[in-house]
Amino acid sequence: MVVKIRLARFGKANSPFYNIVVAQARSARNSKPIEVLGTYDPIPKPPPNGEGKPFKDIKLDISRAKYWLGVGAQPSDPAWRLLSMLGLLEPRYNFTKAQEKLGKSIQEISKVERVEAAQ
């Protein structure tokens, strides 16, 4: 039984609202989940006192999230990002672009070394 932590979308058009849920990996996005862990509202809200930056509302039952992570539930990429913002997981970085740049530079260096060795 593969279990995933993912987002289930609710709300009107152009006004998304997500439940953070634990569900079977093969079930549909908005099907009945095993458990609802919390909510995420991606639309920035103004700060309560009027000063500061707008914030996005994230509510999560941290103890249940830790439990599901402990028993092997795999978070989706958006869920991973939210859980890392709350400190439950290490941030996942996108190394593909960095690896491509690094790989190209290593190839260029090896070409220069081969040319110098041939001379």
mmCIF file of C-alpha atoms in Angstrom:
data_model
loop_
_atom_site.group_PDB
_atom_site.id
_atom_site.type_symbol
_atom_site.label_atom_id
_atom_site.label_comp_id
_atom_site.label_asym_id
_atom_site.label_seq_id
_atom_site.Cartn_x
_atom_site.Cartn_y
_atom_site.Cartn_z
ATOM 1 C CA MET A 1 0.000 0.000 0.000
ATOM 2 C CA VAL A 2 1.768 3.138 -1.251
ATOM 3 C CA VAL A 3 0.656 6.237 0.627
ATOM 4 C CA LYS A 4 1.371 9.823 -0.427
ATOM 5 C CA ILE A 5 1.061 13.194 1.271
ATOM 6 C CA ARG A 6 -0.311 15.566 -1.344
ATOM 7 C CA LEU A 7 -2.585 18.534 -1.964
ATOM 8 C CA ALA A 8 -6.296 18.216 -2.807
ATOM 9 C CA ARG A 9 -7.656 21.316 -4.554
ATOM 10 C CA PHE A 10 -10.850 23.039 -3.472
ATOM 11 C CA GLY A 11 -12.227 26.526 -3.972
ATOM 12 C CA LYS A 12 -13.650 28.463 -6.887
ATOM 13 C CA ALA A 13 -12.028 29.201 -10.226
ATOM 14 C CA ASN A 14 -9.038 31.562 -9.808
ATOM 15 C CA SER A 15 -9.359 31.175 -6.042
ATOM 16 C CA PRO A 16 -7.600 27.931 -5.073
ATOM 17 C CA PHE A 17 -7.632 26.410 -1.619
ATOM 18 C CA TYR A 18 -5.866 23.142 -0.787
ATOM 19 C CA ASN A 19 -6.259 20.435 1.826
ATOM 20 C CA ILE A 20 -3.019 18.678 2.767
ATOM 21 C CA VAL A 21 -4.081 15.036 2.737
ATOM 22 C CA VAL A 22 -2.761 11.497 3.099
ATOM 23 C CA ALA A 23 -4.124 9.350 0.278
ATOM 24 C CA GLN A 24 -3.465 6.206 -1.734
ATOM 25 C CA ALA A 25 -0.943 6.912 -4.478
ATOM 26 C CA ARG A 26 -3.218 5.548 -7.214
ATOM 27 C CA SER A 27 -6.371 7.410 -6.154
ATOM 28 C CA ALA A 28 -7.648 10.557 -7.898
ATOM 29 C CA ARG A 29 -6.575 14.015 -6.720
ATOM 30 C CA ASN A 30 -9.854 14.906 -4.978
ATOM 31 C CA SER A 31 -10.963 11.418 -3.951
ATOM 32 C CA LYS A 32 -11.678 10.615 -0.320
ATOM 33 C CA PRO A 33 -8.369 10.732 1.597
ATOM 34 C CA ILE A 34 -7.191 8.501 4.412
ATOM 35 C CA GLU A 35 -6.668 11.571 6.608
ATOM 36 C CA VAL A 36 -6.703 15.369 6.249
ATOM 37 C CA LEU A 37 -3.552 16.824 7.835
ATOM 38 C CA GLY A 38 -4.218 20.502 7.290
ATOM 39 C CA THR A 39 -4.944 23.316 4.846
ATOM 40 C CA TYR A 40 -2.968 25.652 2.581
ATOM 41 C CA ASP A 41 -4.273 28.926 1.158
ATOM 42 C CA PRO A 42 -1.849 30.137 -1.552
ATOM 43 C CA ILE A 43 -3.489 33.554 -1.969
ATOM 44 C CA PRO A 44 -1.477 36.113 0.070
ATOM 45 C CA LYS A 45 -3.417 37.711 2.921
ATOM 46 C CA PRO A 46 -2.601 41.197 4.246
ATOM 47 C CA PRO A 47 -0.906 41.270 7.665
ATOM 48 C CA PRO A 48 -3.295 41.752 10.618
ATOM 49 C CA ASN A 49 -1.899 45.103 11.776
ATOM 50 C CA GLY A 50 -1.372 46.472 8.262
ATOM 51 C CA GLU A 51 2.431 46.484 8.480
ATOM 52 C CA GLY A 52 4.775 43.955 6.923
ATOM 53 C CA LYS A 53 4.570 41.557 4.018
ATOM 54 C CA PRO A 54 1.470 39.599 3.000
ATOM 55 C CA PHE A 55 1.498 35.953 4.091
ATOM 56 C CA LYS A 56 0.089 32.634 2.835
ATOM 57 C CA ASP A 57 -1.879 30.664 5.394
ATOM 58 C CA ILE A 58 -0.618 27.136 6.211
ATOM 59 C CA LYS A 59 -2.330 25.100 8.933
ATOM 60 C CA LEU A 60 -0.977 21.622 9.659
ATOM 61 C CA ASP A 61 -1.275 18.982 12.367
ATOM 62 C CA ILE A 62 2.480 18.524 12.819
ATOM 63 C CA SER A 63 2.275 15.439 15.053
ATOM 64 C CA ARG A 64 0.166 13.545 12.479
ATOM 65 C CA ALA A 65 2.427 14.704 9.632
ATOM 66 C CA LYS A 66 5.457 13.364 11.538
ATOM 67 C CA TYR A 67 3.620 10.085 12.103
ATOM 68 C CA TRP A 68 2.809 9.618 8.401
ATOM 69 C CA LEU A 69 6.346 10.539 7.365
ATOM 70 C CA GLY A 70 7.626 8.042 9.952
ATOM 71 C CA VAL A 71 5.574 5.174 8.542
ATOM 72 C CA GLY A 72 6.784 5.852 5.016
ATOM 73 C CA ALA A 73 4.313 8.212 3.339
ATOM 74 C CA GLN A 74 5.969 9.889 0.333
ATOM 75 C CA PRO A 75 5.236 13.628 -0.041
ATOM 76 C CA SER A 76 4.566 15.066 -3.499
ATOM 77 C CA ASP A 77 6.775 17.961 -4.659
ATOM 78 C CA PRO A 78 4.369 20.741 -3.546
ATOM 79 C CA ALA A 79 3.752 18.942 -0.233
ATOM 80 C CA TRP A 80 7.535 18.528 0.219
ATOM 81 C CA ARG A 81 7.951 22.284 -0.260
ATOM 82 C CA LEU A 82 5.288 23.058 2.367
ATOM 83 C CA LEU A 83 6.657 20.517 4.855
ATOM 84 C CA SER A 84 10.174 21.908 4.415
ATOM 85 C CA MET A 85 8.857 25.433 5.069
ATOM 86 C CA LEU A 86 7.532 24.151 8.411
ATOM 87 C CA GLY A 87 10.816 22.394 9.235
ATOM 88 C CA LEU A 88 9.613 18.790 8.970
ATOM 89 C CA LEU A 89 11.796 17.917 5.944
ATOM 90 C CA GLU A 90 15.042 19.105 4.442
ATOM 91 C CA PRO A 91 14.522 21.452 1.482
ATOM 92 C CA ARG A 92 14.804 19.760 -1.887
ATOM 93 C CA TYR A 93 16.924 21.756 -4.287
ATOM 94 C CA ASN A 94 16.695 21.690 -8.065
ATOM 95 C CA PHE A 95 20.203 20.574 -8.999
ATOM 96 C CA THR A 96 19.464 19.841 -12.654
ATOM 97 C CA LYS A 97 20.428 23.291 -13.909
ATOM 98 C CA ALA A 98 23.470 23.427 -11.656
ATOM 99 C CA GLN A 99 24.544 19.957 -12.762
ATOM 100 C CA GLU A 100 24.132 20.886 -16.412
ATOM 101 C CA LYS A 101 26.316 23.962 -15.936
ATOM 102 C CA LEU A 102 28.860 21.992 -13.931
ATOM 103 C CA GLY A 103 28.808 19.131 -16.420
ATOM 104 C CA LYS A 104 29.414 21.499 -19.329
ATOM 105 C CA SER A 105 32.273 23.204 -17.546
ATOM 106 C CA ILE A 106 33.904 19.859 -16.739
ATOM 107 C CA GLN A 107 33.557 18.779 -20.369
ATOM 108 C CA GLU A 108 35.102 22.067 -21.532
ATOM 109 C CA ILE A 109 37.996 21.624 -19.091
ATOM 110 C CA SER A 110 38.589 18.052 -20.243
ATOM 111 C CA LYS A 111 38.645 19.230 -23.889
ATOM 112 C CA VAL A 112 41.304 21.821 -23.015
ATOM 113 C CA GLU A 113 43.367 19.198 -21.168
ATOM 114 C CA ARG A 114 43.136 16.808 -24.128
ATOM 115 C CA VAL A 115 44.263 19.552 -26.534
ATOM 116 C CA GLU A 116 47.204 20.470 -24.276
ATOM 117 C CA ALA A 117 48.184 16.815 -23.850
ATOM 118 C CA ALA A 118 48.126 16.291 -27.622
ATOM 119 C CA GLN A 119 50.569 19.164 -28.179
#
